[in-house]
XYZ file of C-alpha atoms in Angstrom:
720
model
C -0.234 -9.902 -22.265
C 2.903 -7.755 -22.248
C 3.705 -8.864 -25.788
C 0.334 -7.596 -27.050
C 0.749 -4.357 -25.109
C 4.261 -3.903 -26.501
C 3.140 -4.380 -30.100
C 0.214 -1.969 -29.735
C 2.358 0.759 -28.125
C 5.298 0.429 -30.519
C 3.035 0.498 -33.578
C 0.856 3.416 -32.316
C 3.287 5.826 -30.611
C 1.540 9.078 -31.534
C -1.800 7.892 -30.144
C -0.164 6.922 -26.847
C 1.735 10.198 -26.478
C -1.364 12.244 -27.379
C -3.421 10.387 -24.768
C -0.880 11.190 -22.054
C -0.683 14.876 -22.999
C -4.487 15.217 -23.050
C -4.703 13.518 -19.652
C -2.057 15.851 -18.202
C -3.803 18.985 -19.498
C -7.189 17.800 -18.207
C -5.900 16.981 -14.726
C -3.981 20.250 -14.367
C -6.998 22.256 -15.530
C -9.763 20.487 -13.625
C -8.392 18.607 -10.609
C -7.702 20.157 -7.186
C -4.134 20.548 -5.946
C -2.487 18.798 -3.014
C -2.449 22.128 -1.156
C -6.250 22.057 -1.159
C -6.350 18.823 0.853
C -3.355 19.230 3.175
C -3.701 18.613 6.911
C -0.923 20.454 8.726
C -1.840 19.511 12.302
C -0.277 16.240 13.509
C -2.963 15.740 16.172
C -5.616 15.964 13.453
C -4.385 12.587 12.205
C -5.555 10.754 15.350
C -8.984 9.118 15.752
C -11.440 10.176 18.457
C -10.631 7.155 20.620
C -7.509 8.877 21.961
C -7.745 10.982 25.114
C -5.987 14.026 23.655
C -8.584 14.220 20.856
C -11.438 13.785 23.336
C -9.940 16.647 25.355
C -9.780 18.793 22.232
C -13.453 18.149 21.454
C -14.438 18.940 25.043
C -12.514 22.226 24.877
C -14.268 23.195 21.656
C -17.649 22.401 23.195
C -17.091 24.208 26.505
C -14.743 27.074 25.628
C -15.452 27.479 21.917
C -12.057 28.788 20.812
C -9.520 26.218 21.876
C -8.153 25.888 18.374
C -7.593 29.598 17.814
C -3.982 30.289 16.950
C -1.520 32.039 19.229
C 1.687 33.945 18.720
C 4.244 34.390 21.458
C 6.817 37.155 21.100
C 9.965 36.229 23.016
C 12.259 39.152 23.819
C 15.694 39.237 25.407
C 18.701 41.503 25.273
C 21.194 40.892 22.468
C 24.004 40.927 25.052
C 22.217 38.320 27.222
C 21.964 40.605 30.258
C 18.879 41.135 32.423
C 16.089 43.314 31.055
C 16.174 46.796 32.578
C 13.147 48.905 33.476
C 13.716 50.836 30.235
C 13.747 47.553 28.297
C 10.495 46.472 29.911
C 8.908 49.789 29.029
C 9.989 49.312 25.426
C 8.398 45.864 25.432
C 5.164 47.400 26.781
C 5.257 49.845 23.884
C 5.604 46.922 21.470
C 2.368 45.392 22.769
C 0.719 48.798 22.382
C 2.026 49.191 18.828
C 0.604 45.792 17.814
C -2.780 46.691 19.316
C -2.764 50.122 17.663
C -1.800 48.872 14.211
C -5.059 46.980 13.762
C -3.562 43.889 12.143
C -6.219 41.649 10.633
C -6.945 38.554 12.787
C -5.055 39.960 15.819
C -7.360 39.949 18.860
C -4.926 41.664 21.204
C -1.388 41.726 22.581
C -0.595 41.559 26.302
C 2.526 41.711 28.459
C 3.581 42.998 31.864
C 5.470 41.976 35.011
C 3.703 38.589 35.002
C 5.275 37.885 31.603
C 8.817 38.557 32.871
C 10.951 35.528 33.711
C 12.240 35.147 37.263
C 15.812 35.606 36.033
C 14.657 38.782 34.231
C 16.409 37.703 31.038
C 13.275 36.999 29.002
C 9.895 38.709 28.661
C 6.939 37.515 26.637
C 4.232 39.290 24.682
C 1.207 37.064 24.117
C -0.767 37.814 20.970
C -4.241 36.380 20.505
C -5.195 35.440 16.956
C -8.548 34.636 15.423
C -8.532 31.491 13.293
C -6.649 28.228 12.912
C -2.838 28.181 12.780
C -2.799 26.916 9.181
C -5.150 29.584 7.789
C -3.457 31.931 5.324
C -4.769 35.181 6.953
C -3.373 33.993 10.294
C 0.006 33.391 8.675
C -0.102 36.858 7.129
C -0.872 38.278 10.598
C 2.277 36.606 11.971
C 4.351 38.194 9.205
C 2.825 41.599 9.976
C 3.538 41.162 13.711
C 7.164 40.481 12.871
C 7.291 43.592 10.715
C 5.777 45.830 13.406
C 8.023 44.310 16.056
C 11.146 44.841 13.987
C 10.279 48.515 13.456
C 9.357 49.131 17.101
C 12.455 47.503 18.620
C 14.946 48.778 16.031
C 18.237 49.947 17.630
C 16.930 49.101 21.137
C 19.450 46.360 21.908
C 16.563 43.902 22.205
C 16.157 40.719 20.144
C 12.637 39.685 19.242
C 11.489 36.264 18.016
C 7.881 35.447 17.180
C 7.044 31.822 17.885
C 3.976 29.801 18.830
C 1.786 27.492 16.762
C 0.972 30.034 14.024
C 4.582 31.199 13.664
C 5.806 27.609 13.593
C 3.304 26.904 10.825
C 4.585 29.867 8.776
C 8.231 28.856 9.164
C 7.395 25.192 8.616
C 5.636 25.986 5.331
C 8.535 28.148 4.164
C 11.048 25.456 5.103
C 9.125 22.801 3.157
C 8.765 25.083 0.119
C 12.508 25.749 0.119
C 13.237 22.055 0.615
C 10.925 21.097 -2.251
C 12.620 23.582 -4.598
C 16.138 22.491 -3.636
C 15.342 18.778 -3.868
C 13.572 19.187 -7.209
C 16.487 21.061 -8.793
C 19.179 18.772 -7.365
C 17.236 15.651 -8.349
C 16.841 16.750 -11.964
C 20.500 17.781 -12.296
C 21.671 14.566 -10.647
C 19.591 12.315 -12.888
C 20.725 14.132 -16.023
C 24.376 13.982 -14.939
C 24.348 10.303 -14.019
C 22.489 9.252 -17.159
C 24.961 11.234 -19.262
C 27.750 9.229 -17.650
C 25.914 5.906 -18.107
C 24.699 6.334 -21.693
C 26.865 9.225 -22.886
C 23.676 10.516 -24.537
C 21.743 13.715 -23.799
C 18.611 12.142 -25.276
C 18.639 9.234 -22.807
C 19.452 11.678 -20.005
C 16.451 13.886 -20.770
C 13.993 11.028 -21.317
C 13.208 10.542 -17.580
C 12.871 14.307 -17.090
C 10.256 14.599 -19.822
C 8.310 11.478 -18.890
C 8.420 12.037 -15.121
C 7.481 15.670 -15.745
C 4.280 14.525 -17.460
C 3.516 12.031 -14.679
C 4.292 14.668 -12.024
C 1.668 16.940 -13.560
C -0.954 14.176 -13.395
C -0.258 12.334 -10.120
C -0.854 15.184 -7.594
C -4.221 16.018 -9.132
C -5.338 12.373 -9.095
C -4.165 12.017 -5.486
C -6.042 15.193 -4.514
C -9.210 13.921 -6.230
C -8.991 10.612 -4.353
C -8.305 12.419 -1.060
C -11.278 14.714 -1.580
C -13.577 11.876 -2.582
C -12.593 9.509 0.232
C -11.853 11.966 3.030
C -8.207 10.936 3.276
C -5.994 13.500 4.972
C -2.755 14.457 3.230
C 0.471 15.225 5.078
C 2.542 18.204 3.897
C 5.621 16.023 3.337
C 3.804 14.090 0.574
C 4.694 16.516 -2.236
C 8.439 16.338 -1.543
C 8.467 12.569 -1.091
C 6.257 12.088 -4.167
C 8.677 14.100 -6.326
C 11.621 11.987 -5.219
C 9.692 8.716 -5.602
C 8.468 9.526 -9.121
C 11.921 10.537 -10.335
C 13.522 7.598 -8.561
C 11.283 4.705 -9.602
C 10.574 6.315 -12.993
C 14.280 6.465 -13.777
C 14.667 2.884 -12.528
C 11.972 1.577 -14.849
C 13.366 3.549 -17.800
C 16.808 2.099 -17.116
C 15.389 -1.428 -16.993
C 13.797 -0.855 -20.399
C 16.741 0.885 -22.096
C 19.286 -1.665 -20.896
C 17.173 -4.498 -22.297
C 16.513 -2.547 -25.526
C 20.255 -2.044 -25.982
C 20.910 -5.709 -25.250
C 18.431 -6.823 -27.924
C 19.987 -4.388 -30.438
C 23.423 -5.839 -29.687
C 21.998 -9.293 -30.312
C 21.291 -8.167 -33.880
C 17.551 -7.484 -33.735
C 15.952 -4.713 -35.807
C 14.991 -1.686 -33.669
C 11.212 -2.247 -33.734
C 11.564 -5.926 -32.905
C 14.163 -5.146 -30.259
C 11.870 -2.629 -28.550
C 8.871 -4.982 -28.620
C 10.967 -7.783 -27.118
C 12.417 -5.398 -24.519
C 8.963 -4.227 -23.396
C 7.667 -7.794 -23.358
C 10.561 -9.115 -21.249
C 10.833 -6.140 -18.892
C 7.069 -5.571 -18.674
C 6.541 -8.363 -16.164
C 9.453 -7.096 -14.062
C 8.176 -3.490 -14.034
C 4.583 -4.522 -13.322
C 5.634 -6.879 -10.517
C 8.052 -4.347 -9.041
C 5.427 -1.590 -9.130
C 2.891 -3.999 -7.670
C 5.218 -4.724 -4.749
C 5.654 -1.013 -4.058
C 1.922 -0.322 -4.358
C 1.056 -3.177 -2.013
C 3.665 -2.005 0.505
C 2.372 1.562 0.418
C -1.270 0.478 0.581
C -0.463 -1.484 3.741
C -0.348 1.951 5.348
C -4.148 2.009 5.103
C -4.037 -0.228 8.172
C -2.371 2.550 10.176
C -4.195 4.339 12.977
C -2.052 7.443 12.554
C -3.625 9.397 9.694
C -0.363 10.843 8.339
C 0.797 7.322 7.501
C -2.627 6.267 6.271
C -2.800 9.170 3.793
C 0.810 8.955 2.644
C 0.521 5.344 1.508
C -2.319 5.673 -1.029
C -0.861 8.923 -2.373
C 2.497 7.350 -3.121
C 0.845 4.163 -4.410
C -1.169 6.195 -6.927
C 2.001 7.977 -8.069
C 3.909 4.716 -8.527
C 0.988 3.133 -10.388
C 0.828 6.036 -12.840
C 4.614 5.929 -13.285
C 4.558 2.195 -13.997
C 1.839 2.685 -16.597
C 3.914 5.437 -18.212
C 6.965 3.168 -18.236
C 5.042 0.511 -20.162
C 3.304 2.901 -22.590
C 4.610 6.470 -22.760
C 8.324 5.620 -22.618
C 8.192 2.851 -25.263
C 6.105 5.172 -27.467
C 8.736 7.907 -27.276
C 11.555 5.405 -27.892
C 9.602 3.949 -30.828
C 9.649 7.379 -32.475
C 13.313 8.201 -31.916
C 14.657 4.639 -32.205
C 18.386 4.178 -31.705
C 18.794 7.969 -31.531
C 17.895 7.545 -27.859
C 21.595 6.638 -27.445
C 22.901 9.491 -29.662
C 25.718 10.443 -30.133
C 27.217 7.341 -28.492
C 27.826 4.294 -30.703
C 28.404 1.896 -27.804
C 25.000 0.281 -28.335
C 26.303 -1.233 -31.579
C 29.035 -3.379 -30.050
C 29.277 -5.875 -27.236
C 31.962 -5.046 -24.651
C 34.044 -7.820 -23.124
C 35.831 -8.248 -19.826
C 33.707 -5.756 -17.898
C 33.669 -5.299 -14.125
C 30.240 -6.900 -13.861
C 31.403 -9.870 -15.897
C 34.305 -10.358 -13.478
C 32.045 -9.982 -10.430
C 29.622 -12.476 -11.934
C 32.417 -14.924 -12.666
C 33.706 -14.746 -9.083
C 30.203 -15.221 -7.656
C 29.647 -18.189 -9.947
C 32.902 -19.802 -8.764
C 32.626 -18.986 -5.034
C 28.927 -18.440 -4.156
C 29.453 -19.543 -0.541
C 32.150 -16.942 0.082
C 30.084 -14.199 -1.573
C 26.985 -15.091 0.477
C 29.002 -15.123 3.714
C 30.756 -11.780 3.096
C 27.702 -9.892 1.809
C 25.400 -11.305 4.485
C 28.009 -10.731 7.203
C 28.411 -7.075 6.235
C 24.667 -6.523 6.599
C 24.587 -8.288 9.976
C 27.426 -6.123 11.338
C 25.665 -2.938 10.253
C 22.432 -4.148 11.839
C 24.142 -4.194 15.256
C 23.607 -0.428 15.387
C 19.953 -1.177 16.239
C 21.039 -1.731 19.843
C 21.382 2.057 20.142
C 18.123 2.837 18.353
C 15.776 5.459 19.881
C 12.867 7.409 18.416
C 12.286 11.157 18.704
C 8.896 12.890 18.508
C 10.153 16.449 18.860
C 8.690 18.116 15.766
C 9.881 21.512 17.024
C 13.424 20.281 16.512
C 12.690 19.345 12.898
C 12.851 22.944 11.672
C 16.167 24.518 10.720
C 17.658 26.253 13.768
C 17.944 29.440 11.711
C 14.165 29.979 11.606
C 12.769 32.699 13.840
C 10.273 30.419 15.592
C 13.008 27.887 16.458
C 15.198 30.674 17.839
C 12.233 31.943 19.860
C 11.726 28.554 21.485
C 15.383 28.435 22.486
C 15.236 31.961 23.926
C 12.013 31.227 25.808
C 13.511 28.182 27.498
C 16.336 30.310 28.921
C 13.860 31.970 31.275
C 10.741 29.804 31.534
C 9.955 26.103 31.984
C 10.537 24.255 28.743
C 6.811 23.543 28.434
C 5.704 27.191 28.667
C 5.139 27.572 24.931
C 2.769 24.593 24.735
C 1.150 23.959 28.133
C -0.362 20.588 28.880
C -4.103 21.129 29.213
C -6.036 19.243 31.880
C -9.830 19.395 31.669
C -11.927 18.580 34.738
C -15.496 17.970 33.600
C -18.678 17.319 35.559
C -20.273 14.099 34.327
C -23.789 15.135 35.420
C -23.690 18.721 34.119
C -23.623 20.271 37.620
C -21.318 23.188 38.403
C -17.877 22.266 39.712
C -16.768 23.082 43.246
C -14.101 25.771 42.741
C -12.236 24.749 45.889
C -12.030 21.172 44.624
C -10.829 22.413 41.232
C -8.037 24.437 42.857
C -7.096 21.422 44.984
C -6.734 19.298 41.852
C -4.709 22.056 40.147
C -2.269 22.379 43.073
C -1.946 18.596 43.353
C -1.159 18.174 39.673
C 1.206 21.169 39.599
C 3.529 19.243 41.937
C 3.335 15.963 40.007
C 6.603 14.443 38.687
C 7.862 16.215 35.553
C 5.577 19.237 36.048
C 7.215 22.644 36.538
C 4.058 24.365 37.779
C 0.696 25.683 36.646
C -0.148 28.887 34.805
C -2.575 31.320 36.475
C -5.734 31.272 34.389
C -8.762 32.486 36.337
C -9.766 36.157 36.749
C -9.347 35.787 40.527
C -5.743 34.631 40.175
C -6.620 30.952 40.430
C -5.091 28.198 38.358
C -8.279 27.118 36.573
C -10.338 28.645 33.810
C -14.012 27.785 34.350
C -16.479 27.427 31.465
C -19.602 29.627 31.329
C -21.897 26.910 32.654
C -19.399 26.016 35.382
C -19.266 22.342 34.391
C -15.708 22.295 33.011
C -12.373 23.634 34.235
C -9.160 24.018 32.219
C -5.843 23.767 34.065
C -2.655 24.729 32.198
C 0.369 22.762 33.409
C 3.959 23.554 32.446
C 6.260 20.596 31.888
C 9.908 20.655 32.906
C 10.841 19.322 29.478
C 10.616 20.429 25.881
C 6.947 19.747 25.005
C 7.630 16.998 22.435
C 10.771 15.442 23.896
C 10.769 11.804 24.967
C 10.997 12.928 28.609
C 7.852 15.048 28.197
C 5.978 12.223 26.500
C 7.032 9.817 29.253
C 5.536 12.219 31.835
C 2.027 12.203 30.309
C 0.855 8.717 31.292
C 1.847 9.188 34.986
C 0.145 12.600 34.876
C -3.017 11.036 33.495
C -2.994 8.436 36.262
C -2.520 11.145 38.882
C -5.256 13.306 37.335
C -7.751 10.447 37.169
C -7.002 9.602 40.805
C -7.333 13.229 41.936
C -10.657 13.802 40.174
C -13.548 14.307 42.639
C -16.538 11.998 42.504
C -18.925 12.884 39.696
C -16.191 14.262 37.429
C -13.892 12.997 34.710
C -10.453 14.210 33.672
C -9.047 14.469 30.152
C -5.413 15.413 29.540
C -4.803 17.189 26.231
C -2.493 19.677 24.558
C 0.400 19.105 22.128
C 2.455 16.869 24.421
C -0.494 14.619 25.191
C -1.293 14.481 21.469
C 2.230 13.301 20.639
C 2.066 10.749 23.444
C -1.000 9.332 21.764
C 0.737 9.545 18.370
C 3.598 7.511 19.845
C 1.153 4.831 20.991
C -0.509 4.822 17.558
C 2.879 4.636 15.838
C 4.017 1.666 17.919
C 0.789 -0.138 17.093
C 1.114 0.715 13.387
C 4.674 -0.599 13.204
C 3.616 -3.925 14.716
C 0.800 -4.314 12.152
C 2.117 -2.769 8.926
C 5.555 -4.407 8.913
C 4.345 -8.018 8.838
C 1.332 -7.300 6.598
C 3.449 -5.542 3.951
C 6.038 -8.318 4.120
C 3.465 -11.077 3.684
C 1.734 -9.309 0.775
C 5.017 -8.715 -1.063
C 6.046 -12.321 -0.445
C 2.741 -13.426 -2.030
C 3.474 -11.287 -5.103
C 6.910 -12.895 -5.369
C 5.429 -16.366 -4.940
C 2.925 -15.736 -7.732
C 5.578 -14.229 -9.991
C 8.145 -16.981 -9.416
C 5.703 -19.832 -8.719
C 7.960 -20.753 -5.841
C 7.727 -20.859 -2.052
C 11.445 -21.029 -1.313
C 12.769 -18.048 -3.297
C 10.286 -15.545 -1.766
C 11.427 -16.577 1.717
C 15.084 -15.728 1.262
C 14.273 -12.723 -0.925
C 12.123 -11.208 1.853
C 14.629 -12.248 4.531
C 17.379 -10.422 2.651
C 15.214 -7.305 2.318
C 14.399 -7.311 6.038
C 18.117 -7.712 6.812
C 18.874 -4.682 4.627
C 16.225 -2.720 6.553
C 17.796 -3.487 9.927
C 21.284 -2.808 8.546
C 20.201 0.567 7.222
C 18.294 1.476 10.374
C 21.223 0.426 12.536
C 23.735 2.487 10.561
C 21.387 5.505 10.576
C 20.774 5.256 14.313
C 24.505 5.029 14.976
C 25.311 8.025 12.775
C 22.616 10.396 14.026
C 22.258 9.425 17.702
C 25.785 8.319 18.604
C 27.967 10.333 16.240
C 25.504 13.193 15.708
C 24.326 13.235 19.361
C 20.642 13.631 18.487
C 18.042 12.478 21.038
C 16.730 9.888 18.591
C 15.565 9.122 15.069
C 12.379 10.808 13.875
C 9.417 8.580 14.714
C 8.236 8.553 11.074
C 11.526 7.211 9.726
C 11.291 3.474 10.573
C 7.988 2.956 8.809
C 8.980 5.098 5.822
C 12.343 3.371 5.528
C 10.763 -0.053 5.848
C 8.347 0.649 3.040
C 10.945 2.192 0.744
C 13.621 -0.418 1.363
C 11.180 -3.324 1.213
C 9.425 -2.021 -1.889
C 12.402 -0.702 -3.847
C 14.714 -3.459 -2.634
C 12.120 -5.910 -3.889
C 12.250 -4.071 -7.244
C 15.917 -4.957 -7.603
C 15.396 -8.464 -6.298
C 12.642 -9.035 -8.871
C 14.881 -7.797 -11.666
C 17.752 -10.026 -10.565
C 15.711 -13.142 -9.751
C 13.842 -12.794 -13.063
C 17.192 -12.709 -14.845
C 18.420 -15.722 -12.857
C 15.289 -17.593 -13.902
C 15.696 -16.518 -17.514
C 19.284 -17.763 -17.613
C 18.265 -21.061 -15.957
C 15.551 -21.532 -18.563
C 18.213 -21.145 -21.235
C 19.854 -24.293 -19.888
C 22.485 -22.759 -17.583
C 23.620 -24.455 -14.410
C 22.795 -22.555 -11.169
C 26.335 -21.136 -10.967
C 26.413 -20.200 -14.636
C 23.000 -18.565 -14.253
C 24.369 -16.490 -11.361
C 27.407 -15.495 -13.406
C 25.397 -14.337 -16.398
C 22.631 -12.740 -14.310
C 25.182 -10.474 -12.612
C 26.932 -9.776 -15.919
C 23.664 -8.837 -17.646
C 21.501 -7.565 -14.764
C 24.272 -5.978 -12.698
C 24.665 -2.852 -14.846
C 20.968 -1.953 -14.755
C 20.623 -2.712 -11.020
C 23.793 -0.779 -10.222
C 22.870 2.218 -12.372
C 19.323 2.280 -10.997
C 20.628 2.034 -7.436
C 23.076 4.897 -7.876
C 20.476 7.162 -9.465
C 17.723 6.371 -6.959
C 20.131 6.729 -4.029
C 21.221 10.051 -5.469
C 17.657 11.333 -5.757
C 16.923 10.493 -2.136
C 20.360 11.783 -1.143
C 19.256 15.206 -2.411
C 17.022 15.361 0.678
C 20.182 15.849 2.744
C 20.112 19.456 1.498
C 16.562 20.137 2.743
C 17.566 21.653 6.092
C 14.711 19.748 7.790
C 15.853 17.114 10.289
C 13.380 14.409 9.231
C 14.158 14.940 5.547
C 17.886 14.796 6.267
C 17.526 11.525 8.163
C 15.255 10.079 5.510
C 17.557 11.151 2.677
C 20.553 9.459 4.260
C 18.723 6.329 5.379
C 16.860 5.638 2.129
C 19.936 6.397 -0.002
C 22.009 3.968 2.096
C 19.248 1.362 2.034
C 18.996 1.542 -1.751
C 22.765 1.222 -2.195
C 22.809 -1.810 0.091
C 19.793 -3.250 -1.751
C 21.363 -2.855 -5.172
C 25.082 -3.441 -4.613
C 25.074 -5.907 -1.704
C 21.733 -7.696 -1.631
C 20.564 -7.941 -5.262
C 23.970 -8.114 -6.915
C 25.686 -10.560 -4.545
C 23.586 -12.017 -1.736
C 20.555 -13.125 -3.775
C 22.489 -14.579 -6.763
C 24.917 -16.419 -4.477
C 22.129 -17.970 -2.367
C 20.235 -18.931 -5.539
C 23.394 -20.543 -6.918
C 23.895 -22.494 -3.680
C 20.280 -23.697 -3.534
C 20.111 -24.542 -7.229
C 16.885 -26.236 -8.296
C 15.575 -26.121 -4.693
C 15.209 -22.327 -4.978
C 12.261 -22.807 -7.336
C 10.394 -25.434 -5.279
C 7.608 -26.528 -5.651
C 7.390 -25.067 -9.169
C 9.739 -25.479 -12.069
C 10.704 -21.881 -12.740
C 14.164 -22.927 -13.849
C 12.959 -25.555 -16.300
C 14.697 -25.293 -19.673
C 12.438 -23.793 -22.337
C 12.263 -24.852 -25.959
C 14.217 -21.706 -26.819
C 17.231 -22.707 -24.731
C 20.554 -21.930 -26.332
C 24.253 -22.312 -25.454
C 25.706 -19.784 -23.047
C 28.445 -18.702 -25.468
C 25.732 -16.964 -27.515
C 25.380 -14.464 -24.683
C 28.098 -12.013 -23.820
C 28.125 -9.856 -20.696
C 26.852 -6.301 -21.012
C 28.417 -3.138 -19.705
C 27.097 0.230 -18.567
């Protein structure tokens, strides 16, 4: 199959290139963008079976505006002293200025003595907004509030920070835009630089940029079309991750092809024949590797949490398009430019001897037991860091500390309970539609306000009570303030006991639903734990099946998957140690384990497929298991190593994003890829295969000598 495809592509390059360009233009012109289908609310990714979502629906039904955005202006003195009467008067004038300006979507601004902290260091101005936090006019209103506030409080000695859900959304969007721009630029420069070093050719260095650029113009539109047609929600981190994935795996596949093309040229084949043979031999590897990634990502469809469920298909579509481009578009371009792809370097014309990879292969061939013990032992030691592993659900802490909304949260917590910005909402609802007894409602409010982890309740009723009653009197809303940051682990741990206490305190004929941001993230944590327990084994089994079909073996897939899982735990352990022990963070972002698992399993399997395919190829040429390991490392090592460095570098660019989750993910995935390429695929897998010998291919005969077998001296080791 790949031979026929290779011949068609190589002999019809202009048709292939034209088809890709037409497809890119059509998608850009006609398809929606990812922005059109983004879901920016984490709680919106949960199904209705969770209590926080049921509470949200009840609030919409009874109060009608529960999802309207809010902005909280946090004000304190620049010198940190208490607010004077003159300061408080200035803050009152700020509320008046906002009301008088007539900002679109601003319902009203309120402050007063009730908004002054007990320590008199912080005062709040609450601004009501009309619309959802992620609506553009609401975001523009936040920017206008900041402008008016800056002008009103100029030279007053007061520091103002606008925070709240709408302000967080504005700063979050800006942070992601900046991160996307930085990562895109760094990724492109890094790929060009590394490929220049590897091939010493500007043509080879620019080839991934051109091809991935075409794919990057097609993939988002296709993903958006699928999301719109199927109702899949798309997380805002998809665009950044998709960019890195496309450049990473695209460059990997191009490297696989160019290394094999150069090898066939060095063997004396004419350029057209060499390219056809390269595509034919690497085609199965690329297709299998892409299939492993796609299967791993599609396993996310089993997730309850919608952010995971939407991310998987989006990335799978991108990888599928990139694999197709690697088997058609790239060979078509190379067919046109031929050996000029390596210009001006002449190294493709001669076979180097005595390279580093040849020496590493020779040592592994001689001492496979030692290599397996050292490489496996290193991974085990790194995996010990998992004993200190903790997850963190605090999305407020993900933003750069320099953003205004993040600074506002910090200032607010210096005078109010940590949960004041995002109260936990308790809804007491009559099950028979009758009006609630107000005395009973106040009893429940006072009882819950003294529950463990609760710092008090916010006055809500017009009579000074703690409950806001719906128009028909059947539902009451009680706003509780937690003693902890709303999305911290301590806050999440307080929700389940609060729910138990609330359900116990509910009078007969009523039900209680606990909602709000903290309750939503508690439910997200439950969904995440469930998803991890399902997706991990399913993805592993599916990838193992792909390996079994590719290799026609039951033994090799077992130790290949075991090695990948070991790399995952090694990477996760090292990341946990660095960020939580050395970096003193409360934990690793809750999204990281599942993302790292999928990337390390999928991409690590890429490298394993490339190496095990080369081991099989060498065995079929009549090599002994140890000789096959030697030559596989000598020939496959350069492409695996180069691909690993480039892909690790592209993910490493995420360290510059300024967003905590992206920083963690950049480090973890980069480390995982380096371990996958330089420890697992280059040493652990070849050494185990050499030790097992023919047993590695049981019950098939993948290592059976083919009719084209030839003496090993006809093959010389390659070099980057």
